[in-house]
Short mmCIF file of N, CA, C and O in Angstrom, two decimals:
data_model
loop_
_atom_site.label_atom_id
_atom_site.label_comp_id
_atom_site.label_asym_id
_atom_site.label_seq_id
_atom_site.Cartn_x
_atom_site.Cartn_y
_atom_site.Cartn_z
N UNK S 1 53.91 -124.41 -38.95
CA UNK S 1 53.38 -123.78 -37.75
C UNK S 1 54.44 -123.71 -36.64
O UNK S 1 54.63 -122.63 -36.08
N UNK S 2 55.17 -124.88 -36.27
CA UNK S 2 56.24 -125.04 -35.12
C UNK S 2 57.14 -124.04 -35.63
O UNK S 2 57.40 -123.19 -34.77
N UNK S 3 57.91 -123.77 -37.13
CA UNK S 3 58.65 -122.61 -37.43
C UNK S 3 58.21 -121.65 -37.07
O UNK S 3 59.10 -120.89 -36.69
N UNK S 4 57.03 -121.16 -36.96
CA UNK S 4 56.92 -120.07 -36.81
C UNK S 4 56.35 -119.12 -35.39
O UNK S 4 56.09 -117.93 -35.22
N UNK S 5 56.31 -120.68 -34.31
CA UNK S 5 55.79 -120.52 -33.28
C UNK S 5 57.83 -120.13 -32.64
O UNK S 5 58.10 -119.09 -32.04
N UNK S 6 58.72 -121.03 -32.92
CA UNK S 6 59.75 -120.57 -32.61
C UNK S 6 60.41 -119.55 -32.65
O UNK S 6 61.06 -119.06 -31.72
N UNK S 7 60.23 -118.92 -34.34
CA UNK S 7 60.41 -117.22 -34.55
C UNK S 7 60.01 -116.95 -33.65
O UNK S 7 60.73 -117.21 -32.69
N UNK S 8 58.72 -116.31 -33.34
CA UNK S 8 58.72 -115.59 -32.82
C UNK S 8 58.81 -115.78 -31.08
O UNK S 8 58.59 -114.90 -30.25
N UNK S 9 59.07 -116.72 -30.90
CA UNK S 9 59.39 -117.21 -29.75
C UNK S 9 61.27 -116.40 -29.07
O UNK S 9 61.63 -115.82 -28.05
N UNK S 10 61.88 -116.82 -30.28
CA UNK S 10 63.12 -116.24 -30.58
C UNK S 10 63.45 -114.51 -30.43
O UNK S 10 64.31 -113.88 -29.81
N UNK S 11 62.19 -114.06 -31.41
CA UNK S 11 61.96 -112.60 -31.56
C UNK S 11 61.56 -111.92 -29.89
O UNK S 11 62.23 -111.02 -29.39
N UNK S 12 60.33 -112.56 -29.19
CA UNK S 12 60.37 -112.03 -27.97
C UNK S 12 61.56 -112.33 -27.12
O UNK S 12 61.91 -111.39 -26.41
N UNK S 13 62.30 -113.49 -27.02
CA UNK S 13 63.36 -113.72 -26.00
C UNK S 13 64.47 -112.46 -26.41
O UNK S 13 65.03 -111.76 -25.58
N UNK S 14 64.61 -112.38 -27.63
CA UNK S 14 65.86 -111.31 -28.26
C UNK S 14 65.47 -109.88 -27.88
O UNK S 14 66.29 -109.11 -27.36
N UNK S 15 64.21 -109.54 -28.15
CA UNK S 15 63.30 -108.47 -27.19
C UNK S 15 64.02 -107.89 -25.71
O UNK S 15 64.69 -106.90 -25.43
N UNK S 16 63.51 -109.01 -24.96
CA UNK S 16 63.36 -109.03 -23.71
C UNK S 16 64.98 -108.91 -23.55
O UNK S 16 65.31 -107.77 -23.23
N UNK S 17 66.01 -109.77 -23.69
CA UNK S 17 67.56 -109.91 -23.32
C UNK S 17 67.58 -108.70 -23.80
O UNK S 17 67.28 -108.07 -22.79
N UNK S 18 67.74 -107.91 -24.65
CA UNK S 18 67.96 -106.08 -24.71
C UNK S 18 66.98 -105.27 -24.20
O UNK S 18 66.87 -104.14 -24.69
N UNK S 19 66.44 -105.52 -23.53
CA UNK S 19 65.56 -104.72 -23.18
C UNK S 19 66.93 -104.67 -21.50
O UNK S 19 67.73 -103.82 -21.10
N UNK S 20 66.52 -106.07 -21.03
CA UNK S 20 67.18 -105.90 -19.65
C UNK S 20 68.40 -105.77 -19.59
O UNK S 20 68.81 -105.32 -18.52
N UNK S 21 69.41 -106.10 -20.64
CA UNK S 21 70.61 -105.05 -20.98
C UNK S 21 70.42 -103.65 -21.10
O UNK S 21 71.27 -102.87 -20.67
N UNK S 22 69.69 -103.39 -21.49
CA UNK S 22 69.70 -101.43 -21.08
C UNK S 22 69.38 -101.38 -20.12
O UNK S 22 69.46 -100.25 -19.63
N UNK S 23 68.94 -102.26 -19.38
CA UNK S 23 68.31 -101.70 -17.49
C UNK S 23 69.49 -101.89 -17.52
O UNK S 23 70.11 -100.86 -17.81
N UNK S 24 70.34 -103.12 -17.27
CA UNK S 24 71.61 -103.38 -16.57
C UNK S 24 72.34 -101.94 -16.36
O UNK S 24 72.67 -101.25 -15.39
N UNK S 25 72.43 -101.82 -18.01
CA UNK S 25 73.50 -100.86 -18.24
C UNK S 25 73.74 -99.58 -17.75
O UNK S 25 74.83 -99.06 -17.52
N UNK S 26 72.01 -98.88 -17.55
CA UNK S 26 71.89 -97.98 -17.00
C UNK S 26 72.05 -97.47 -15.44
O UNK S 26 72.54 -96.47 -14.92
N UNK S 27 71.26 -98.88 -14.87
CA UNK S 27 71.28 -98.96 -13.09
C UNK S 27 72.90 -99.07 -13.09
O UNK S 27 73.37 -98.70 -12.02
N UNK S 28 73.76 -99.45 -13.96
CA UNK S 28 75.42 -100.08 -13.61
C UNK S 28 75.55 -98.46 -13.70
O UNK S 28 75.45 -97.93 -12.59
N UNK S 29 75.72 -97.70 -14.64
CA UNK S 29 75.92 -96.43 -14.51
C UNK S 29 75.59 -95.22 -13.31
O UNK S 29 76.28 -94.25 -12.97
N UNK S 30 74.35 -95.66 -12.87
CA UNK S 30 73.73 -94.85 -11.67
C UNK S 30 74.27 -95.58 -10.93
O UNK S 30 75.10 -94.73 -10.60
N UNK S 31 74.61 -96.61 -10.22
CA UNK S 31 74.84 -97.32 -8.89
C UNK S 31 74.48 -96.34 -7.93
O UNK S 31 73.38 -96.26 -7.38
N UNK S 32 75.39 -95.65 -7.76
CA UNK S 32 75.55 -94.51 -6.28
C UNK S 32 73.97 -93.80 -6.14
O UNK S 32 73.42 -93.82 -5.04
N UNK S 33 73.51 -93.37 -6.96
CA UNK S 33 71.88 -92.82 -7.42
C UNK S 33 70.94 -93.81 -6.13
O UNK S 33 70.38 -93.41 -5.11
N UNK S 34 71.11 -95.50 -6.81
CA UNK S 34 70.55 -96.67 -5.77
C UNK S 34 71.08 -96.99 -4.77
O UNK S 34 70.31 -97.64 -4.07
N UNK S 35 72.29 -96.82 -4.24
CA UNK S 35 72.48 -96.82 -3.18
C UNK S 35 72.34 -95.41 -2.34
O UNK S 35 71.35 -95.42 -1.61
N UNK S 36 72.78 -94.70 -2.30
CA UNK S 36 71.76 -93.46 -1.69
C UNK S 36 70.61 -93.69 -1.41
O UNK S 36 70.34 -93.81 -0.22
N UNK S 37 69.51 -93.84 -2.49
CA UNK S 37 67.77 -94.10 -2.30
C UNK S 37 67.69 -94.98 -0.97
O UNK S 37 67.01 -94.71 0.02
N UNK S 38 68.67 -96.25 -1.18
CA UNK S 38 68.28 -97.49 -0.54
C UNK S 38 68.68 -97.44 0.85
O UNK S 38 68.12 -98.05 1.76
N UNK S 39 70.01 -96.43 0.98
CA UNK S 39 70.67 -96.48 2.44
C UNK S 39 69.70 -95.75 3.64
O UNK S 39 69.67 -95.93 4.85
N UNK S 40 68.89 -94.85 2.74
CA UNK S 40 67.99 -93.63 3.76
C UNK S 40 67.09 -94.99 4.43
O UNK S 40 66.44 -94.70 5.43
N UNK S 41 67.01 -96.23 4.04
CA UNK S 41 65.87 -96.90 4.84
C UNK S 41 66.28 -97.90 5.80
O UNK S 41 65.57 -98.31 6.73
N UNK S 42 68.17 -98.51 5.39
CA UNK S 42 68.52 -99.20 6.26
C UNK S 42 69.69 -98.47 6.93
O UNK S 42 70.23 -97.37 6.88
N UNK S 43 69.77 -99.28 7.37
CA UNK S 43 70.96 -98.85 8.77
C UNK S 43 72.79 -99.31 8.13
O UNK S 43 72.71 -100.20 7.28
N UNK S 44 73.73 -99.02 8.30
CA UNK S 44 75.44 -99.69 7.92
C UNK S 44 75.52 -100.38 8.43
O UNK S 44 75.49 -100.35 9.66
N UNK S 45 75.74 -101.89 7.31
CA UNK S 45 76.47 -103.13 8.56
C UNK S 45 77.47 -102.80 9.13
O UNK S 45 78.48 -102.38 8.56
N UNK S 46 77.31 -102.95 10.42
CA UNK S 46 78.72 -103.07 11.06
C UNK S 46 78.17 -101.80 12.16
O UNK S 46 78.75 -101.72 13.24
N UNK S 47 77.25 -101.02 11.90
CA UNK S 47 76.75 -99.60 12.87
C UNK S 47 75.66 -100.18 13.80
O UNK S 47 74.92 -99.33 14.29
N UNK S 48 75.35 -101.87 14.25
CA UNK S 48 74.97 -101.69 15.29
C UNK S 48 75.44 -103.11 16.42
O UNK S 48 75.09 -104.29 16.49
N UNK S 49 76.17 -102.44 17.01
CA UNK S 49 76.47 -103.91 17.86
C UNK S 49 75.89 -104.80 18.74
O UNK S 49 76.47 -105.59 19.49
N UNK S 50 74.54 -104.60 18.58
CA UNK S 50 74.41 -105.84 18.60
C UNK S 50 74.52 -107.23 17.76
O UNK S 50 74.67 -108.40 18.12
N UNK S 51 74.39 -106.68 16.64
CA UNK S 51 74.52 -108.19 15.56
C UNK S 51 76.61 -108.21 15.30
O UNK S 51 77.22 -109.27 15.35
N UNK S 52 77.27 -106.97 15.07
CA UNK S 52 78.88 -106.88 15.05
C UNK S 52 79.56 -106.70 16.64
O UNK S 52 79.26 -105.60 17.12
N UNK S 53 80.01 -107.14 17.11
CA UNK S 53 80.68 -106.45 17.98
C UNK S 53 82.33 -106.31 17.78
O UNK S 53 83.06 -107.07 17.14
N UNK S 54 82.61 -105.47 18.31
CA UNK S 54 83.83 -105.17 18.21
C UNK S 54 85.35 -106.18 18.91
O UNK S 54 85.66 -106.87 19.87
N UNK S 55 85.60 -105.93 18.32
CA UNK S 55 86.89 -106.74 18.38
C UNK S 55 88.24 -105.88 18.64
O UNK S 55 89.02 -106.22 19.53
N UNK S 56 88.42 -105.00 18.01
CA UNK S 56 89.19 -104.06 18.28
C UNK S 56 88.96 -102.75 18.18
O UNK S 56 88.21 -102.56 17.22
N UNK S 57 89.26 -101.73 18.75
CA UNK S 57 88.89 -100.57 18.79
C UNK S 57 90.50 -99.57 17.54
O UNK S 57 91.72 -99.63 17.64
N UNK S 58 89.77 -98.95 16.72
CA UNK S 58 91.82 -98.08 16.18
C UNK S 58 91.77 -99.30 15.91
O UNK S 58 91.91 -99.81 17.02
N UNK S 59 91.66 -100.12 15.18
CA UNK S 59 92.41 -101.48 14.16
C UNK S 59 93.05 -100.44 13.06
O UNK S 59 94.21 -100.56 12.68
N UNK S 60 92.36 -99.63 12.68
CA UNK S 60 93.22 -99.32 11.26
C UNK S 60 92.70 -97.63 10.51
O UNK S 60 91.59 -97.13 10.68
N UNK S 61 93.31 -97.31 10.08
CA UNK S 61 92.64 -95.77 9.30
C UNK S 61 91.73 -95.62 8.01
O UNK S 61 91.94 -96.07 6.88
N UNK S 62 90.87 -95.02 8.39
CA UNK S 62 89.62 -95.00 7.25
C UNK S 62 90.17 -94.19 6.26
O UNK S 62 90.44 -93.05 6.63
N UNK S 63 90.53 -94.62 4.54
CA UNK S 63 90.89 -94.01 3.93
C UNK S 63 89.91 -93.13 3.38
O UNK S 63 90.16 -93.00 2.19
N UNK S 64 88.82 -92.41 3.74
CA UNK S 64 87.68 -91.52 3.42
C UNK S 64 88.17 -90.28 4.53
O UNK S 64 88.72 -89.24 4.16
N UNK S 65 87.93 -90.55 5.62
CA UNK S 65 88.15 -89.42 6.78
C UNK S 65 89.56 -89.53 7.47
O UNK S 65 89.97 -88.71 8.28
N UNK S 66 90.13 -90.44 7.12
CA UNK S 66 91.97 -90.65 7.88
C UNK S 66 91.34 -91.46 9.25
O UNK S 66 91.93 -92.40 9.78
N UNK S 67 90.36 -91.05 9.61
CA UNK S 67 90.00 -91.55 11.42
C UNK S 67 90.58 -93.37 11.97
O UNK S 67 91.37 -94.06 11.33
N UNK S 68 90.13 -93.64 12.85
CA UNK S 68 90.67 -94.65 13.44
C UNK S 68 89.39 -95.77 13.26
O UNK S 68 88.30 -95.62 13.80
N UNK S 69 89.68 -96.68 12.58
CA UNK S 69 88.41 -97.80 12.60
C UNK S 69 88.47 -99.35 13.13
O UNK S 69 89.44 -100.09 13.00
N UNK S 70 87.12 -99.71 13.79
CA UNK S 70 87.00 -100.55 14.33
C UNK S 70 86.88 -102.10 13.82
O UNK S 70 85.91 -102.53 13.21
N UNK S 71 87.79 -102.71 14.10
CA UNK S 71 87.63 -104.20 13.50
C UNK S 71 86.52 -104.71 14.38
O UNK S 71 86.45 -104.57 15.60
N UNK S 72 85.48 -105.43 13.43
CA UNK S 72 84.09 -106.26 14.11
C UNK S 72 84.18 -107.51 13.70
O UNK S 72 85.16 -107.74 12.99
N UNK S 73 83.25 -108.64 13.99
CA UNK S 73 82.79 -109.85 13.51
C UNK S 73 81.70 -110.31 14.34
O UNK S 73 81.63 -110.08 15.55
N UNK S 74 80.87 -110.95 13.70
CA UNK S 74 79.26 -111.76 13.90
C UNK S 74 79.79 -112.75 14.48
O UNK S 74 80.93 -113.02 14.86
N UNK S 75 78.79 -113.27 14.50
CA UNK S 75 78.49 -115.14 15.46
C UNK S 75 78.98 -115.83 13.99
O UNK S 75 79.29 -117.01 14.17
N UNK S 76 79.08 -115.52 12.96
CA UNK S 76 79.57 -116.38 12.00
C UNK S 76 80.53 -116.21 11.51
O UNK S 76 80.71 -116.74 10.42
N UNK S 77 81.55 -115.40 12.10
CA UNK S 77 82.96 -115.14 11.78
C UNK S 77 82.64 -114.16 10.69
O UNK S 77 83.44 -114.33 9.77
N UNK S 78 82.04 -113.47 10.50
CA UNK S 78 81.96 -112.44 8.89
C UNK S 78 82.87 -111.54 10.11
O UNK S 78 82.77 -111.61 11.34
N UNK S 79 84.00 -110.51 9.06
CA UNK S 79 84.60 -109.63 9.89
C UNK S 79 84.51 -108.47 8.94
O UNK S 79 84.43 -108.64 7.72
N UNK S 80 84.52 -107.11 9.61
CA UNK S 80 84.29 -105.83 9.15
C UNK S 80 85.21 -104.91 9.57
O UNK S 80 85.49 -105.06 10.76
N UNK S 81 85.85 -103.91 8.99
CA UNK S 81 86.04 -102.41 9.36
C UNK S 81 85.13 -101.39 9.42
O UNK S 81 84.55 -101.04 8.39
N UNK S 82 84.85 -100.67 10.82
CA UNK S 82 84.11 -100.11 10.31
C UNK S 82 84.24 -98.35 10.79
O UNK S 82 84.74 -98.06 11.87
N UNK S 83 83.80 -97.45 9.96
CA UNK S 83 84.56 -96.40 10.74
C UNK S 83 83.50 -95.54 11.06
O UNK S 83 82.71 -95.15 10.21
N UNK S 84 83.41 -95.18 12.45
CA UNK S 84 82.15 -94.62 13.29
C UNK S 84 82.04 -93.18 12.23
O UNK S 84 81.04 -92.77 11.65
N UNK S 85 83.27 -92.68 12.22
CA UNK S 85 82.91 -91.34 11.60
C UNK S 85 81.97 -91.29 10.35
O UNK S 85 80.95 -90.62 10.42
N UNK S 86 82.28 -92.00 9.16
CA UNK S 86 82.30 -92.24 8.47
C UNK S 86 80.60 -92.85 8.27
O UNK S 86 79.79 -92.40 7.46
N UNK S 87 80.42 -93.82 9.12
CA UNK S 87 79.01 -94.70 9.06
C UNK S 87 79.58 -95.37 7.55
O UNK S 87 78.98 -95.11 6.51
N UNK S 88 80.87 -96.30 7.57
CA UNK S 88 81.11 -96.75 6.46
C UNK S 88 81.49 -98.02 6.79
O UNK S 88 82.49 -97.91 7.49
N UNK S 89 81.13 -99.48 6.62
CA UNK S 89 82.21 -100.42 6.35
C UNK S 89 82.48 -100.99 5.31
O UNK S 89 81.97 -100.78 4.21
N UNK S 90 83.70 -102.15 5.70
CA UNK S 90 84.07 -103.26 4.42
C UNK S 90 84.48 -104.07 4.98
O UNK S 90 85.46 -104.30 5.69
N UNK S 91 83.46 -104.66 4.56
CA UNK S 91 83.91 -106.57 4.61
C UNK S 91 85.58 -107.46 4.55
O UNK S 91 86.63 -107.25 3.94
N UNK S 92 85.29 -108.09 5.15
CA UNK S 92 87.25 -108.40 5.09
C UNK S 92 86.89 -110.08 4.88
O UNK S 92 85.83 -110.52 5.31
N UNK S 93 87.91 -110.99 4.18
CA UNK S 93 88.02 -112.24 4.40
C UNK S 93 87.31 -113.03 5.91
O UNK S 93 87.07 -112.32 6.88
N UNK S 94 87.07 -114.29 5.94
CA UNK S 94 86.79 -114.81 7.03
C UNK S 94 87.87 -115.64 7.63
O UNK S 94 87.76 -116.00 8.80
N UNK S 95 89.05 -116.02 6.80
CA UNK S 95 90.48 -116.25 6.52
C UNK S 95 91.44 -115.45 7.09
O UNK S 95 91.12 -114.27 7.19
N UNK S 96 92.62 -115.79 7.52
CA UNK S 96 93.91 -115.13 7.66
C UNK S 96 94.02 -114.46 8.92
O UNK S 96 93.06 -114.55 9.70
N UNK S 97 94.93 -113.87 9.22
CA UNK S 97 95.72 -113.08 10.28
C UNK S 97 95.46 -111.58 9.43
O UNK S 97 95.64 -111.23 8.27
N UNK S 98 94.98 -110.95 10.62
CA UNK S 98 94.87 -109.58 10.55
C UNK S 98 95.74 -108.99 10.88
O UNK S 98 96.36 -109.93 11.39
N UNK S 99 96.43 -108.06 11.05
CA UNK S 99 97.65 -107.32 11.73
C UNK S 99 96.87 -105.30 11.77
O UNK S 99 96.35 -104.76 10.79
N UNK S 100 97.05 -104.70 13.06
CA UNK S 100 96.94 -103.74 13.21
C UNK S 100 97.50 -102.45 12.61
O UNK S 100 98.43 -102.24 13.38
N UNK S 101 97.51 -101.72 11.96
CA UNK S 101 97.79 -100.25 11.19
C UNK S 101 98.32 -99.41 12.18
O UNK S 101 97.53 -98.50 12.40
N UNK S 102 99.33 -99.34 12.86
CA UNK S 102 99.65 -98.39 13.89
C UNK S 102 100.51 -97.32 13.08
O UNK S 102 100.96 -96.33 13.66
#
């Protein structure tokens, strides 16, 4: 009885782990699909200052639009680029010396 409560115990777990490997695989393929859907409801970190504020204004050039982007950071040291044109950022280390893109 225990053999055979384990089969198939085995059989659904082996099930299920391919089952959610084809989700993986598929959502990994769409990414951009879910982020689109998901962005129409929130806002870009780094697009509202009250929670980022700026730190520097022109820190550096947005490689999407060439434009001039703003270095930010929170009350917890998280630091961002972020480029107004764009409504784009990226996260940067909480570590190191930054140096300006002139």
């Amino acid at each position: 009885y225990q053999r055979r409560v384990r089969a198939i115990k085995e059989e659904i777990l082996n099930k299920n782990i391919k089952m959610y490997k084809e989700i993986y695989s598929k959502v990994s393929q769409q990414v951009s699909k879910l982020d689109d859907a998901v962005s129409q409801y929130f806002e870009q970190i780094g697009a509202d200052d009250s929670v980022f504020h700026v730190v520097k204004r022109d820190f550096s050039i947005c490689g999407i639009c060439k434009k001039k982007m703003q270095l930010k950071h929170d009350e917890l040291s998280n630091r961002l680029l972020y480029c107004e044109n764009c409504k784009k950022s990226y996260s940067i280390q909480r570590q190191g010396n930054l140096v300006a893109y002139n």
